[in-house]
Every structure is written in structure tokens, then in C-alpha cells.
Short mmCIF file of C-alpha atoms in Angstrom, two decimals:
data_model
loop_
_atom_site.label_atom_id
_atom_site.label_comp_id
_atom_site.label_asym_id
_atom_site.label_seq_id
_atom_site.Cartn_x
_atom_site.Cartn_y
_atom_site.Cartn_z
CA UNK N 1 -5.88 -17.49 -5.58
CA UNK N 2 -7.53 -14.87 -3.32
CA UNK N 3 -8.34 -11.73 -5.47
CA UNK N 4 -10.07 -8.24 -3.65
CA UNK N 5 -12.74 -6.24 -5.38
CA UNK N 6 -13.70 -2.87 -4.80
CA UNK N 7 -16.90 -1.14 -5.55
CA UNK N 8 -17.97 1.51 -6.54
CA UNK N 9 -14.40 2.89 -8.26
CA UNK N 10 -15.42 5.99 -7.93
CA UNK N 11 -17.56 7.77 -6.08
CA UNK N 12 -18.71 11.75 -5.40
CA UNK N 13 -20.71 12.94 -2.79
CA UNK N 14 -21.83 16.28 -1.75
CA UNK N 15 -20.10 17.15 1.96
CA UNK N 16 -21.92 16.24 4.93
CA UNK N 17 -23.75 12.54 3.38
CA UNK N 18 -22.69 8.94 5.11
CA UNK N 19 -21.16 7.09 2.49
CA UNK N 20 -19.92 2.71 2.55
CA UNK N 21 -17.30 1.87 0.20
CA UNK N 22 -16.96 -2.14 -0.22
CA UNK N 23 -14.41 -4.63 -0.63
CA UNK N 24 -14.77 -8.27 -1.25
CA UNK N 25 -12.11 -11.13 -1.09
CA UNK N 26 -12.93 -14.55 -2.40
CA UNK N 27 -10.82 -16.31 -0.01
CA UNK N 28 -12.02 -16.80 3.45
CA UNK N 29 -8.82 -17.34 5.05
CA UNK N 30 -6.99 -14.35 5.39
CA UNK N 31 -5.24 -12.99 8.62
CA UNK N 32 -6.04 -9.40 8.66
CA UNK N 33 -7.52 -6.62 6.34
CA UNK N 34 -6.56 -2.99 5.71
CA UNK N 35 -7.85 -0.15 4.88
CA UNK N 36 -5.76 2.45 3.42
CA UNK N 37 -6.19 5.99 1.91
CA UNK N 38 -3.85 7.67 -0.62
CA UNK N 39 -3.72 11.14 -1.88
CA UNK N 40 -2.68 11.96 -5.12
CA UNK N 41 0.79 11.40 -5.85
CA UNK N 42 1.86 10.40 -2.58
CA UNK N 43 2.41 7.30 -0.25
CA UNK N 44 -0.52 5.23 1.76
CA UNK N 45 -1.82 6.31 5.13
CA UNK N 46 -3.31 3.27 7.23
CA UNK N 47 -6.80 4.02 8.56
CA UNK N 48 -8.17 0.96 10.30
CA UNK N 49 -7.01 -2.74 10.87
CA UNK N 50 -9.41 -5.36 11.48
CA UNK N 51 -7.89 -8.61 12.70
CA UNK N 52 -9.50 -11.95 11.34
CA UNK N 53 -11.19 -12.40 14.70
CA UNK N 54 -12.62 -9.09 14.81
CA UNK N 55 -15.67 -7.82 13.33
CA UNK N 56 -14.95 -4.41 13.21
CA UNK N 57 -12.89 -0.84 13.89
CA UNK N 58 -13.56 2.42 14.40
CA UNK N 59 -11.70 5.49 14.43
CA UNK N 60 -13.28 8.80 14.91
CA UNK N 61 -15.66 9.20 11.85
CA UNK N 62 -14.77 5.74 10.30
CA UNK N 63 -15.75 2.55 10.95
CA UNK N 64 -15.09 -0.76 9.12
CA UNK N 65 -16.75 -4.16 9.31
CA UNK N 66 -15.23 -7.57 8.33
CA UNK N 67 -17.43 -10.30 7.75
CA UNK N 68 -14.71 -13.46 6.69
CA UNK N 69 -17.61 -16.16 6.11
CA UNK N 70 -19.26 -13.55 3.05
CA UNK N 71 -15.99 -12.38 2.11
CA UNK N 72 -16.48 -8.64 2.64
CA UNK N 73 -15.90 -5.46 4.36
CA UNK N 74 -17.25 -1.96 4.51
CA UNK N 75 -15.48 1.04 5.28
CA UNK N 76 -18.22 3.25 6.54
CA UNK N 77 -17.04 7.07 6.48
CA UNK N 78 -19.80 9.67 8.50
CA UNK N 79 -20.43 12.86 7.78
CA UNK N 80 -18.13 13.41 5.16
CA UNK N 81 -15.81 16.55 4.21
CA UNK N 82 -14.03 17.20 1.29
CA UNK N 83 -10.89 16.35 3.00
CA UNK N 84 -11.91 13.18 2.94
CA UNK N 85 -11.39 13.41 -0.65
CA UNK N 86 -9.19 10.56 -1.83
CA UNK N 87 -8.34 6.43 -3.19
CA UNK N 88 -9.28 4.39 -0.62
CA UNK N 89 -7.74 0.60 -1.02
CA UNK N 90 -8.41 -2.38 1.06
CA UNK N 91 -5.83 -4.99 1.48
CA UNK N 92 -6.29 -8.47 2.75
CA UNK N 93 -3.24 -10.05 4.51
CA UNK N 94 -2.25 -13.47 3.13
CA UNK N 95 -0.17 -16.77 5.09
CA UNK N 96 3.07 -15.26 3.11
CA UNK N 97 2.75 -12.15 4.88
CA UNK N 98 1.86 -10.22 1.50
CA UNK N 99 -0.30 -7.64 0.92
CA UNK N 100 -3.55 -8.64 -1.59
CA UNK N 101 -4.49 -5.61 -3.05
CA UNK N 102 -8.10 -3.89 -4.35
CA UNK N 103 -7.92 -2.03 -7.30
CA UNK N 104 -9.05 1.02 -5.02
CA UNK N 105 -12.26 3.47 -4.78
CA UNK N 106 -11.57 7.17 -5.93
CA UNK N 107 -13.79 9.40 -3.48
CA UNK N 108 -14.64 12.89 -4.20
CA UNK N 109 -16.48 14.99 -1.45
CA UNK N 110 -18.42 17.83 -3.15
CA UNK N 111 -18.23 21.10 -0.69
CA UNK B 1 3.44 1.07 14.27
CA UNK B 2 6.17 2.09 12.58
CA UNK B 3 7.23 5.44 10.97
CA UNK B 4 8.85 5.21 7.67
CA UNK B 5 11.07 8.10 6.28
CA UNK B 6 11.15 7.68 2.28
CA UNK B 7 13.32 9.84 0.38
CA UNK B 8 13.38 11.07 -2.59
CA UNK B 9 10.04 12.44 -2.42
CA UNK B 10 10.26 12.91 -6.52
CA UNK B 11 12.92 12.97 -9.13
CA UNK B 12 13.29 13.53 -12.91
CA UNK B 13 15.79 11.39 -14.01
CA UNK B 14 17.39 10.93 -17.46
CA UNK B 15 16.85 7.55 -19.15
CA UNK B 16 19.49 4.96 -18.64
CA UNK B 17 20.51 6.58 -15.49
CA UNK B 18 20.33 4.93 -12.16
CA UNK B 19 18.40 5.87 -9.28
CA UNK B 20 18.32 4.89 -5.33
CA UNK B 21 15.26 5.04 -2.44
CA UNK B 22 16.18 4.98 0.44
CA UNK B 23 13.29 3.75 3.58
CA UNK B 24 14.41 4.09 7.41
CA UNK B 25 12.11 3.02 9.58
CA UNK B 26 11.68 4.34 12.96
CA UNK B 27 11.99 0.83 15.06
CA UNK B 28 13.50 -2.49 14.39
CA UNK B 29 11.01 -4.70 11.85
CA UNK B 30 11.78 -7.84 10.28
CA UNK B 31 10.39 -7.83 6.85
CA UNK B 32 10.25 -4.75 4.27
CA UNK B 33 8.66 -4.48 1.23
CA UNK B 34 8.97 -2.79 -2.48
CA UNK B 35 6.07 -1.63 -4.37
CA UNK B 36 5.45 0.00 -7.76
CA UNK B 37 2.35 1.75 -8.59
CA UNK B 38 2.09 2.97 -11.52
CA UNK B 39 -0.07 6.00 -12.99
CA UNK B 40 -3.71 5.10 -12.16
CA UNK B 41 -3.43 1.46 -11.03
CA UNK B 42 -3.27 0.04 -7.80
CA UNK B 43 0.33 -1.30 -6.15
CA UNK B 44 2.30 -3.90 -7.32
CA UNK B 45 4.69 -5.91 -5.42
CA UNK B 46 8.89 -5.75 -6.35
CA UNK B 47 10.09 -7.65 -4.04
CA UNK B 48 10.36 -8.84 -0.22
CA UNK B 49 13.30 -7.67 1.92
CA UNK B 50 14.44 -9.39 5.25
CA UNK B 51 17.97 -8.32 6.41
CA UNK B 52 20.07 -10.78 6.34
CA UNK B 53 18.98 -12.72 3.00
CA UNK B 54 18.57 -12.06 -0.43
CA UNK B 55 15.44 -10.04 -1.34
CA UNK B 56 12.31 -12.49 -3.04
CA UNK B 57 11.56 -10.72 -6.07
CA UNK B 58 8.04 -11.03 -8.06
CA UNK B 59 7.71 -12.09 -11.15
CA UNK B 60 8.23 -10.04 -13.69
CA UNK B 61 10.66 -7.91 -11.30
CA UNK B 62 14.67 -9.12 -11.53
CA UNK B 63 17.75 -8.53 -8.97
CA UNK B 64 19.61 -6.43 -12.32
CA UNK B 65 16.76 -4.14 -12.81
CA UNK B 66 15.88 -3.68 -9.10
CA UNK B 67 18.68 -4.52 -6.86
CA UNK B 68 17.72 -4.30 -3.35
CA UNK B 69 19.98 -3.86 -0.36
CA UNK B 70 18.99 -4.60 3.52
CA UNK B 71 21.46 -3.84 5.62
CA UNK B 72 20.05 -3.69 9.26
CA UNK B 73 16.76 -4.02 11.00
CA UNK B 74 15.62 -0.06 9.95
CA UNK B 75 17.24 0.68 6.48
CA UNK B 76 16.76 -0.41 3.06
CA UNK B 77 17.17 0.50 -0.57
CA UNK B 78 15.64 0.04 -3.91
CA UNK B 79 17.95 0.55 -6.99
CA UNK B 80 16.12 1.72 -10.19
CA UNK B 81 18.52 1.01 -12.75
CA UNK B 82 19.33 1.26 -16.53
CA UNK B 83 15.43 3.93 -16.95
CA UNK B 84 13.03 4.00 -19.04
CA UNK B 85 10.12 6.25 -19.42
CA UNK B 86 7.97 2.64 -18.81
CA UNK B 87 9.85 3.09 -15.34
CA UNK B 88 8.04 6.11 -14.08
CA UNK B 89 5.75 5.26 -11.27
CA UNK B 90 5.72 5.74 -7.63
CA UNK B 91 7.61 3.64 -5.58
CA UNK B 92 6.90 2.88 -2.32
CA UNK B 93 8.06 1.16 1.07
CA UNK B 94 6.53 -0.80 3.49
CA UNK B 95 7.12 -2.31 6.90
CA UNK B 96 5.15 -4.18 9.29
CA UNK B 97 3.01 -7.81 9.11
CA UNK B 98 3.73 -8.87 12.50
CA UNK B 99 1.32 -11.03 14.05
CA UNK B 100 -1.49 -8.53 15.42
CA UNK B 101 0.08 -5.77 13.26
CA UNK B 102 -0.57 -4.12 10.02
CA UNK B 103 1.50 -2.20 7.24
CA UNK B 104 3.11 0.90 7.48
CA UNK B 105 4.38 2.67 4.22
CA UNK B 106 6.42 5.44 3.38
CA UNK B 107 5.21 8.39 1.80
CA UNK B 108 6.23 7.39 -1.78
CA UNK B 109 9.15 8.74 -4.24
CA UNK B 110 7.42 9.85 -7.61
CA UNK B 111 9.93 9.22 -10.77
CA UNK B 112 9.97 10.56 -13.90
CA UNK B 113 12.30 9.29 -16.82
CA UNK B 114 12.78 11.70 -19.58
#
């Protein structure tokens, strides 16, 4: 049964430092992972998508790496701002289509 | 990817009241999902919704409780029924899983039972 971890769980930073959050899956086989931020109280905003094949996505500031055969990924944020304050959650894709789900890193970005 | 349009944002509703979420998504997508986060934790899944069939509920989640309708390719809604303060969470819908695609999700309806 494939089961995500996510490390730290929270995390604060003063503004401006490079920061990695981590996620690790202990199944190999998955199709795709996500990474997703949240605000408080609110619904999740995809950041990046990195297909099974791929070894990693980048978009603006972020960039995330998948490596399947260790079972993790990094979601690399650059020079951070404290609107990057948030829960970040990775999500591995599974053959049913569903969604596995990491408990989530809270970030806080000190100004 | 898809745009999803969740409404109600929030609501405080009165326990053993009934309340409905409604997702419309901005394009045509085959499979829809339910989730349930509740305060602090990460999401759970309710149930699966392709139009057309029955929604696949998770266990632990049942059709009475959390009756789901589908009626086309860019609408469906999630029935909170019978509340109880254990029922407050945030809800939230999701599209997408197409080969080559991710998720999309709405932007959540926050409930309160009182």
C-alpha cells in the first residue's frame, strides 16, 4: 500500500533563504506526482506536475525533482517571500486514478 | 487544466440540517472527486464521481450521509446531510487524472455545524 511522507512538517524561514521541502512514497510505481499549496482555509492550488518519466519541473521560482527508483521528490522554492507562506502537500497518482496524499509541510516565511 | 467554480465558499449550518456543494467545471472531464479535510489534517477521499454511474464511495463514507449527484460532464454535487458538529471540515472538489494531466480543485466550501 503506497503511503507519502513529508518532512519537515513545518518549517520557518526568514525571507530571501532557498529552502527543499521533501516527500517520499514507498511505492515505485506511481504515474505522476503533485505538488500542491493551500492557504489557510481555502481550496488547493496546483504548482508543478512531474510525470513518471520526467525528472523534474520548474515554474518561475520553483522547481521539483522526482526520483521514482529512491522514492522521493523535492520541491525546491528560491528566494523565498512571505507570500510563499503556506501547506505545501505532495500527491502521488495511483493505477485507480486516486490521489495518495502527504500529510503536508506548513511553511512560514519570516519578513 | 480545468477551472473549477465551488460554491458555497463557507456556511454555518444548524445540526441535523442538510447542506449542498455544488463544483462546475470549466470543460468537459470524466471523473470528479469529493474530499474532506478536516481541521489540521491532510484530505481525505468521499467518494469518486463519473457521470453516468453511481459514485464509489470510501470507506467509512456512505451514499445516506453523502449522496452525490453527477449529472453531466461539468457539474456535480455533494449532499451533507443529517450535521453534526464532527461534520465541520472543508470540503473540496476535484477534476482531472487524465493521462498526461494532473488535478484541479476547487477552492473549498468551509462548514460549520452549530
Amino acid at each position: 500500500k503506497q503511503e507519502v511522507t513529508q518532512i519537515p512538517a513545518a518549517l520557518s524561514v526568514p525571507e530571501g533563504e532557498n529552502l527543499v521541502l521533501n516527500c517520499s512514497f514507498t511505492d515505485s510505481a506511481i504515474y505522476n506526482l503533485q505538488w500542491f499549496r493551500q492557504d489557510p482555509g481555502k481550496g488547493l492550488t496546483s504548482l508543478l506536475l512531474i510525470q513518471s518519466s520526467q525528472r523534474e519541473q520548474t515554474s518561475g521560482r520553483l522547481n521539483a525533482s522526482l526520483d521514482k527508483s529512491s522514492g522521493r521528490s523535492t520541491l525546491y522554492i528560491a528566494a523565498s517571500q512571505p507570500g510563499d507562506s503556506a501547506t505545501y502537500l505532495c500527491a502521488v497518482r495511483d493505477s485507480n486514478y486516486q490521489l495518495i496524499w502527504g500529510a503536508g509541510t506548513k511553511l512560514i516565511i519570516k519578513p | 487544466s480545468a477551472v473549477i467554480s465551488q460554491k458555497p465558499s463557507r456556511d454555518i449550518c444548524q445540526r441535523g440540517t442538510s447542506l449542498t456543494i455544488q463544483c462546475q467545471v470549466d470543460s468537459q472531464v470524466t471523473m470528479m472527486f469529493w474530499y474532506r479535510q478536516q481541521p489540521g489534517q491532510s484530505l481525505t477521499l468521499i467518494a469518486t464521481a463519473n457521470q453516468g454511474s453511481e459514485a464509489t464511495y470510501e470507506s467509512g463514507f456512505v451514499i445516506d450521509k453523502f449522496p452525490i449527484s453527477r449529472p453531466n460532464l461539468t457539474f456535480s454535487t455533494l449532499t451533507v446531510s443529517n450535521m453534526s458538529p464532527e461534520d465541520s471540515s472543508i470540503y473540496l472538489c476535484s477534476a482531472g487524472g487524465q493521462t498526461g494531466y494532473g488535478y484541479t480543485f476547487g477552492s473549498g466550501t468551509r462548514l460549520t455545524v452549530v
